[in-house]
PDB file of C-alpha atoms in Angstrom:
ATOM      1  CA  MET D   2     -13.332  81.526  54.500  1.00  0.00           C
ATOM      2  CA  LYS D   3     -16.683  82.055  53.884  1.00  0.00           C
ATOM      3  CA  ARG D   4     -17.944  85.439  56.041  1.00  0.00           C
ATOM      4  CA  SER D   5     -20.743  85.208  57.831  1.00  0.00           C
ATOM      5  CA  PHE D   6     -22.504  88.419  57.024  1.00  0.00           C
ATOM      6  CA  PRO D   7     -25.743  88.425  56.109  1.00  0.00           C
ATOM      7  CA  HIS D   8     -26.292  90.783  53.304  1.00  0.00           C
ATOM      8  CA  VAL D   9     -23.577  88.829  51.494  1.00  0.00           C
ATOM      9  CA  GLN D  10     -24.846  85.511  52.270  1.00  0.00           C
ATOM     10  CA  LYS D  11     -28.215  86.354  50.279  1.00  0.00           C
ATOM     11  CA  LEU D  12     -26.157  88.116  47.644  1.00  0.00           C
ATOM     12  CA  GLU D  13     -24.644  84.775  47.295  1.00  0.00           C
ATOM     13  CA  ALA D  14     -27.443  82.607  47.419  1.00  0.00           C
ATOM     14  CA  SER D  15     -28.847  84.363  44.633  1.00  0.00           C
ATOM     15  CA  MET D  16     -26.234  84.138  42.818  1.00  0.00           C
ATOM     16  CA  GLY D  17     -26.094  80.607  43.261  1.00  0.00           C
ATOM     17  CA  LEU D  18     -22.687  80.493  44.451  1.00  0.00           C
ATOM     18  CA  VAL D  19     -20.880  77.404  45.637  1.00  0.00           C
ATOM     19  CA  PHE D  20     -18.192  76.578  48.455  1.00  0.00           C
ATOM     20  CA  MET D  21     -15.655  74.069  48.910  1.00  0.00           C
ATOM     21  CA  ASN D  22     -13.596  74.053  51.649  1.00  0.00           C
ATOM     22  CA  GLY D  23     -14.888  77.056  52.915  1.00  0.00           C
ATOM     23  CA  PHE D  24     -14.162  79.190  49.938  1.00  0.00           C
ATOM     24  CA  ALA D  25     -16.089  80.172  46.967  1.00  0.00           C
ATOM     25  CA  CYS D  26     -15.591  78.396  43.934  1.00  0.00           C
ATOM     26  CA  LYS D  27     -15.580  81.176  40.948  1.00  0.00           C
ATOM     27  CA  ASP D  28     -17.896  80.823  38.104  1.00  0.00           C
ATOM     28  CA  PRO D  29     -14.917  78.839  35.377  1.00  0.00           C
ATOM     29  CA  THR D  30     -16.111  81.783  32.613  1.00  0.00           C
ATOM     30  CA  LEU D  31     -14.609  84.753  35.252  1.00  0.00           C
ATOM     31  CA  VAL D  32     -11.146  82.747  35.993  1.00  0.00           C
ATOM     32  CA  THR D  33      -8.262  84.693  35.125  1.00  0.00           C
ATOM     33  CA  ALA D  34      -4.842  83.892  35.145  1.00  0.00           C
ATOM     34  CA  ASP D  35      -4.491  86.030  38.638  1.00  0.00           C
ATOM     35  CA  ASP D  36      -6.332  83.456  40.470  1.00  0.00           C
ATOM     36  CA  PHE D  37      -3.249  81.419  40.244  1.00  0.00           C
ATOM     37  CA  PHE D  38      -0.546  84.160  40.636  1.00  0.00           C
ATOM     38  CA  TYR D  39       1.093  85.865  43.819  1.00  0.00           C
ATOM     39  CA  SER D  40       3.682  88.260  43.503  1.00  0.00           C
ATOM     40  CA  GLY D  41       5.602  89.235  46.789  1.00  0.00           C
ATOM     41  CA  LEU D  42       7.263  86.170  48.392  1.00  0.00           C
ATOM     42  CA  ASN D  43      10.793  87.392  47.872  1.00  0.00           C
ATOM     43  CA  LYS D  44      10.075  90.135  50.103  1.00  0.00           C
ATOM     44  CA  ARG D  45      10.997  89.861  54.125  1.00  0.00           C
ATOM     45  CA  GLY D  46       8.144  89.333  56.648  1.00  0.00           C
ATOM     46  CA  ASN D  47       7.717  91.965  59.280  1.00  0.00           C
ATOM     47  CA  THR D  48       9.373  90.443  62.042  1.00  0.00           C
ATOM     48  CA  SER D  49       9.383  92.987  64.396  1.00  0.00           C
ATOM     49  CA  ASN D  50       7.006  91.328  66.918  1.00  0.00           C
ATOM     50  CA  PRO D  51       7.268  89.610  70.200  1.00  0.00           C
ATOM     51  CA  VAL D  52       8.339  86.096  68.512  1.00  0.00           C
ATOM     52  CA  GLY D  53      10.635  87.788  66.043  1.00  0.00           C
ATOM     53  CA  SER D  54       8.940  85.752  63.064  1.00  0.00           C
ATOM     54  CA  LYS D  55       6.327  85.968  60.240  1.00  0.00           C
ATOM     55  CA  VAL D  56       4.883  83.546  58.570  1.00  0.00           C
ATOM     56  CA  THR D  57       3.510  84.714  55.084  1.00  0.00           C
ATOM     57  CA  LEU D  58       0.799  82.481  53.912  1.00  0.00           C
ATOM     58  CA  LEU D  59      -0.591  81.611  50.904  1.00  0.00           C
ATOM     59  CA  ASN D  60      -3.557  79.769  50.825  1.00  0.00           C
ATOM     60  CA  ALA D  61      -6.803  79.599  48.520  1.00  0.00           C
ATOM     61  CA  ASP D  62      -7.498  83.132  50.546  1.00  0.00           C
ATOM     62  CA  LYS D  63      -4.602  84.809  48.527  1.00  0.00           C
ATOM     63  CA  ILE D  64      -4.099  82.615  45.411  1.00  0.00           C
ATOM     64  CA  PRO D  65      -8.316  81.672  44.466  1.00  0.00           C
ATOM     65  CA  GLY D  66      -6.874  78.890  42.118  1.00  0.00           C
ATOM     66  CA  LEU D  67      -5.674  76.749  44.923  1.00  0.00           C
ATOM     67  CA  ASN D  68      -9.188  75.756  46.325  1.00  0.00           C
ATOM     68  CA  THR D  69      -9.845  72.129  46.216  1.00  0.00           C
ATOM     69  CA  PHE D  70      -6.114  71.420  44.927  1.00  0.00           C
ATOM     70  CA  GLY D  71      -5.037  70.037  48.308  1.00  0.00           C
ATOM     71  CA  ILE D  72      -1.857  72.372  48.631  1.00  0.00           C
ATOM     72  CA  SER D  73      -0.125  75.786  50.138  1.00  0.00           C
ATOM     73  CA  MET D  74       2.866  77.271  50.988  1.00  0.00           C
ATOM     74  CA  ALA D  75       4.364  79.996  52.922  1.00  0.00           C
ATOM     75  CA  ARG D  76       7.517  81.968  53.520  1.00  0.00           C
ATOM     76  CA  VAL D  77       8.375  82.150  56.724  1.00  0.00           C
ATOM     77  CA  ASP D  78      10.930  85.061  58.341  1.00  0.00           C
ATOM     78  CA  PHE D  79      13.013  85.324  61.580  1.00  0.00           C
ATOM     79  CA  ILE D  80      15.638  87.694  63.008  1.00  0.00           C
ATOM     80  CA  PRO D  81      18.544  85.945  65.052  1.00  0.00           C
ATOM     81  CA  GLY D  82      16.909  83.848  67.718  1.00  0.00           C
ATOM     82  CA  GLY D  83      13.440  84.559  65.996  1.00  0.00           C
ATOM     83  CA  LEU D  84      10.903  81.490  66.873  1.00  0.00           C
ATOM     84  CA  ASN D  85       7.993  79.902  65.055  1.00  0.00           C
ATOM     85  CA  PRO D  86       6.392  79.097  68.627  1.00  0.00           C
ATOM     86  CA  PRO D  87       4.990  75.576  68.876  1.00  0.00           C
ATOM     87  CA  HIS D  88       1.989  74.979  66.498  1.00  0.00           C
ATOM     88  CA  THR D  89      -0.078  72.421  64.779  1.00  0.00           C
ATOM     89  CA  HIS D  90      -1.947  72.525  61.066  1.00  0.00           C
ATOM     90  CA  PRO D  91      -4.848  70.316  61.815  1.00  0.00           C
ATOM     91  CA  ARG D  92      -5.577  70.053  57.858  1.00  0.00           C
ATOM     92  CA  ALA D  93      -1.857  69.608  56.531  1.00  0.00           C
ATOM     93  CA  THR D  94       1.383  68.152  56.561  1.00  0.00           C
ATOM     94  CA  GLU D  95       3.954  70.568  56.220  1.00  0.00           C
ATOM     95  CA  ILE D  96       7.869  70.515  54.575  1.00  0.00           C
ATOM     96  CA  LEU D  97       9.898  72.819  54.847  1.00  0.00           C
ATOM     97  CA  THR D  98      13.303  73.865  53.391  1.00  0.00           C
ATOM     98  CA  VAL D  99      15.631  76.641  54.643  1.00  0.00           C
ATOM     99  CA  ILE D 100      16.411  79.235  51.773  1.00  0.00           C
ATOM    100  CA  GLN D 101      19.293  81.361  54.199  1.00  0.00           C
ATOM    101  CA  GLY D 102      20.598  80.980  57.576  1.00  0.00           C
ATOM    102  CA  LYS D 103      20.696  78.536  60.282  1.00  0.00           C
ATOM    103  CA  LEU D 104      17.340  76.926  62.278  1.00  0.00           C
ATOM    104  CA  PHE D 105      16.581  74.280  64.788  1.00  0.00           C
ATOM    105  CA  ALA D 106      13.157  72.719  64.116  1.00  0.00           C
ATOM    106  CA  GLY D 107      11.278  69.773  65.636  1.00  0.00           C
ATOM    107  CA  PHE D 108       8.053  67.879  66.685  1.00  0.00           C
ATOM    108  CA  VAL D 109       6.392  65.767  69.246  1.00  0.00           C
ATOM    109  CA  THR D 110       4.452  62.708  69.047  1.00  0.00           C
ATOM    110  CA  VAL D 111       1.546  62.285  70.454  1.00  0.00           C
ATOM    111  CA  ASN D 112       0.641  60.468  73.743  1.00  0.00           C
ATOM    112  CA  PRO D 113       1.437  58.362  75.667  1.00  0.00           C
ATOM    113  CA  ASP D 114       5.193  58.211  73.312  1.00  0.00           C
ATOM    114  CA  ASN D 115       5.457  62.237  73.582  1.00  0.00           C
ATOM    115  CA  LYS D 116       8.747  61.840  71.428  1.00  0.00           C
ATOM    116  CA  PHE D 117      10.316  64.870  69.977  1.00  0.00           C
ATOM    117  CA  TYR D 118      12.174  64.423  66.902  1.00  0.00           C
ATOM    118  CA  SER D 119      14.153  67.429  66.145  1.00  0.00           C
ATOM    119  CA  LYS D 120      17.693  68.929  63.407  1.00  0.00           C
ATOM    120  CA  VAL D 121      19.854  71.843  62.717  1.00  0.00           C
ATOM    121  CA  LEU D 122      18.478  73.182  59.543  1.00  0.00           C
ATOM    122  CA  LYS D 123      21.298  75.115  57.059  1.00  0.00           C
ATOM    123  CA  ARG D 124      20.473  75.995  54.042  1.00  0.00           C
ATOM    124  CA  GLY D 125      18.762  73.624  51.294  1.00  0.00           C
ATOM    125  CA  ASP D 126      18.053  71.230  54.211  1.00  0.00           C
ATOM    126  CA  VAL D 127      14.446  69.473  54.104  1.00  0.00           C
ATOM    127  CA  PHE D 128      12.695  68.604  57.242  1.00  0.00           C
ATOM    128  CA  VAL D 129       8.980  67.523  56.866  1.00  0.00           C
ATOM    129  CA  PHE D 130       6.247  67.867  60.294  1.00  0.00           C
ATOM    130  CA  PRO D 131       3.531  65.092  60.007  1.00  0.00           C
ATOM    131  CA  GLN D 132      -0.137  66.537  60.166  1.00  0.00           C
ATOM    132  CA  GLY D 133      -1.722  67.264  63.694  1.00  0.00           C
ATOM    133  CA  LEU D 134       1.603  67.326  65.610  1.00  0.00           C
ATOM    134  CA  ILE D 135       2.865  69.906  67.469  1.00  0.00           C
ATOM    135  CA  HIS D 136       5.968  71.433  65.912  1.00  0.00           C
ATOM    136  CA  PHE D 137       8.278  74.755  65.781  1.00  0.00           C
ATOM    137  CA  GLN D 138      11.507  76.438  64.137  1.00  0.00           C
ATOM    138  CA  ILE D 139      13.686  78.975  65.710  1.00  0.00           C
ATOM    139  CA  ASN D 140      16.611  80.912  64.264  1.00  0.00           C
ATOM    140  CA  ILE D 141      19.890  79.673  65.994  1.00  0.00           C
ATOM    141  CA  GLY D 142      22.080  81.739  63.633  1.00  0.00           C
ATOM    142  CA  ARG D 143      23.774  85.002  63.948  1.00  0.00           C
ATOM    143  CA  ARG D 144      21.906  86.580  60.859  1.00  0.00           C
ATOM    144  CA  ASN D 145      18.196  86.853  59.638  1.00  0.00           C
ATOM    145  CA  ALA D 146      16.851  83.090  58.266  1.00  0.00           C
ATOM    146  CA  ALA D 147      14.501  82.053  55.847  1.00  0.00           C
ATOM    147  CA  ALA D 148      12.299  79.507  54.868  1.00  0.00           C
ATOM    148  CA  ILE D 149      10.006  78.274  52.104  1.00  0.00           C
ATOM    149  CA  VAL D 150       7.039  75.645  53.116  1.00  0.00           C
ATOM    150  CA  GLY D 151       4.928  73.657  51.518  1.00  0.00           C
ATOM    151  CA  LEU D 152       1.181  72.118  53.048  1.00  0.00           C
ATOM    152  CA  SER D 153      -0.928  69.284  52.109  1.00  0.00           C
ATOM    153  CA  SER D 154      -3.977  71.300  52.339  1.00  0.00           C
ATOM    154  CA  GLN D 155      -5.185  74.955  50.421  1.00  0.00           C
ATOM    155  CA  ASN D 156      -6.715  75.804  53.588  1.00  0.00           C
ATOM    156  CA  PRO D 157      -4.043  73.926  56.420  1.00  0.00           C
ATOM    157  CA  GLY D 158      -5.299  75.602  59.843  1.00  0.00           C
ATOM    158  CA  VAL D 159      -3.219  76.992  62.161  1.00  0.00           C
ATOM    159  CA  ASN D 160      -3.186  76.498  66.198  1.00  0.00           C
ATOM    160  CA  THR D 161      -0.527  78.217  68.235  1.00  0.00           C
ATOM    161  CA  ILE D 162      -0.139  76.388  71.470  1.00  0.00           C
ATOM    162  CA  ALA D 163       0.406  79.322  73.812  1.00  0.00           C
ATOM    163  CA  ASN D 164      -2.102  81.373  72.057  1.00  0.00           C
ATOM    164  CA  ALA D 165      -4.504  78.977  72.362  1.00  0.00           C
ATOM    165  CA  MET D 166      -4.025  78.262  76.288  1.00  0.00           C
ATOM    166  CA  PHE D 167      -3.215  81.321  76.881  1.00  0.00           C
ATOM    167  CA  GLY D 168      -5.203  83.681  74.734  1.00  0.00           C
ATOM    168  CA  ALA D 169      -8.363  82.166  74.765  1.00  0.00           C
ATOM    169  CA  ARG D 170     -11.400  84.243  74.864  1.00  0.00           C
ATOM    170  CA  PRO D 171     -13.080  84.151  77.137  1.00  0.00           C
ATOM    171  CA  GLU D 172     -10.101  82.863  79.035  1.00  0.00           C
ATOM    172  CA  ILE D 173      -9.673  79.495  80.183  1.00  0.00           C
ATOM    173  CA  PRO D 174     -10.305  79.401  84.034  1.00  0.00           C
ATOM    174  CA  SER D 175      -6.482  79.959  85.720  1.00  0.00           C
ATOM    175  CA  PHE D 176      -7.030  76.763  87.744  1.00  0.00           C
ATOM    176  CA  VAL D 177      -7.562  74.230  84.989  1.00  0.00           C
ATOM    177  CA  LEU D 178      -4.393  75.753  83.210  1.00  0.00           C
ATOM    178  CA  ALA D 179      -2.842  75.175  86.446  1.00  0.00           C
ATOM    179  CA  LYS D 180      -3.483  71.926  87.141  1.00  0.00           C
ATOM    180  CA  GLY D 181      -3.018  71.439  83.299  1.00  0.00           C
ATOM    181  CA  PHE D 182       0.757  72.739  83.569  1.00  0.00           C
ATOM    182  CA  GLN D 183       1.137  71.742  87.754  1.00  0.00           C
ATOM    183  CA  THR D 184       1.856  75.087  88.465  1.00  0.00           C
ATOM    184  CA  GLU D 185       0.262  77.875  90.530  1.00  0.00           C
ATOM    185  CA  GLU D 186      -2.273  80.319  89.508  1.00  0.00           C
ATOM    186  CA  ASP D 187      -0.284  82.978  89.350  1.00  0.00           C
ATOM    187  CA  ILE D 188       2.145  82.095  86.926  1.00  0.00           C
ATOM    188  CA  ILE D 189      -0.853  81.163  84.663  1.00  0.00           C
ATOM    189  CA  ARG D 190      -2.300  84.560  85.502  1.00  0.00           C
ATOM    190  CA  LEU D 191       0.487  86.226  84.614  1.00  0.00           C
ATOM    191  CA  MET D 192       1.282  83.907  81.001  1.00  0.00           C
ATOM    192  CA  GLN D 193      -2.469  84.654  80.122  1.00  0.00           C
ATOM    193  CA  SER D 194      -1.730  88.943  81.023  1.00  0.00           C
ATOM    194  CA  LYS D 195       1.189  88.355  78.125  1.00  0.00           C
ATOM    195  CA  PHE D 196      -1.625  87.413  75.207  1.00  0.00           C
TER     196      PHE D 196
END
């Protein structure tokens, strides 16, 4: 991702760096095998957080050689009951393969239909989440679960719905969210306090 440090931008400009998709393109004469390599996807992510899941994303930021290739991947780890909360990828379709455990996964189409598609997935099962649609996964098994995800962008982006609505800075006015969610402002303020 392009950084916004003035001294770095001056240096980049003097070095003649070219950016593609928000990432600096490396001088081809300086490329090494390490630009196409990552080690550690075999290790579980830290799931000790309120939602009980961890996404380890491998995009062009972690594997520079992915830049302009239109792909990235992730590992998602879940404790029992762990949730990868409802979110979207504005620049990518996602394909998920369960490698351990049992997940309930689904997505919702756009207005006006808002049709919900879901499946219970076990080891070896695959599910696709179309680009830009709200989707989630939750571990419904009694043991830890894990999945490998492929994404059709080297920089898929992620917008977690609850974080965007209740954790925006500055805050979205509670009366706006109360009307949108058709509930009381006190409930909205409680939700905002959690983010």
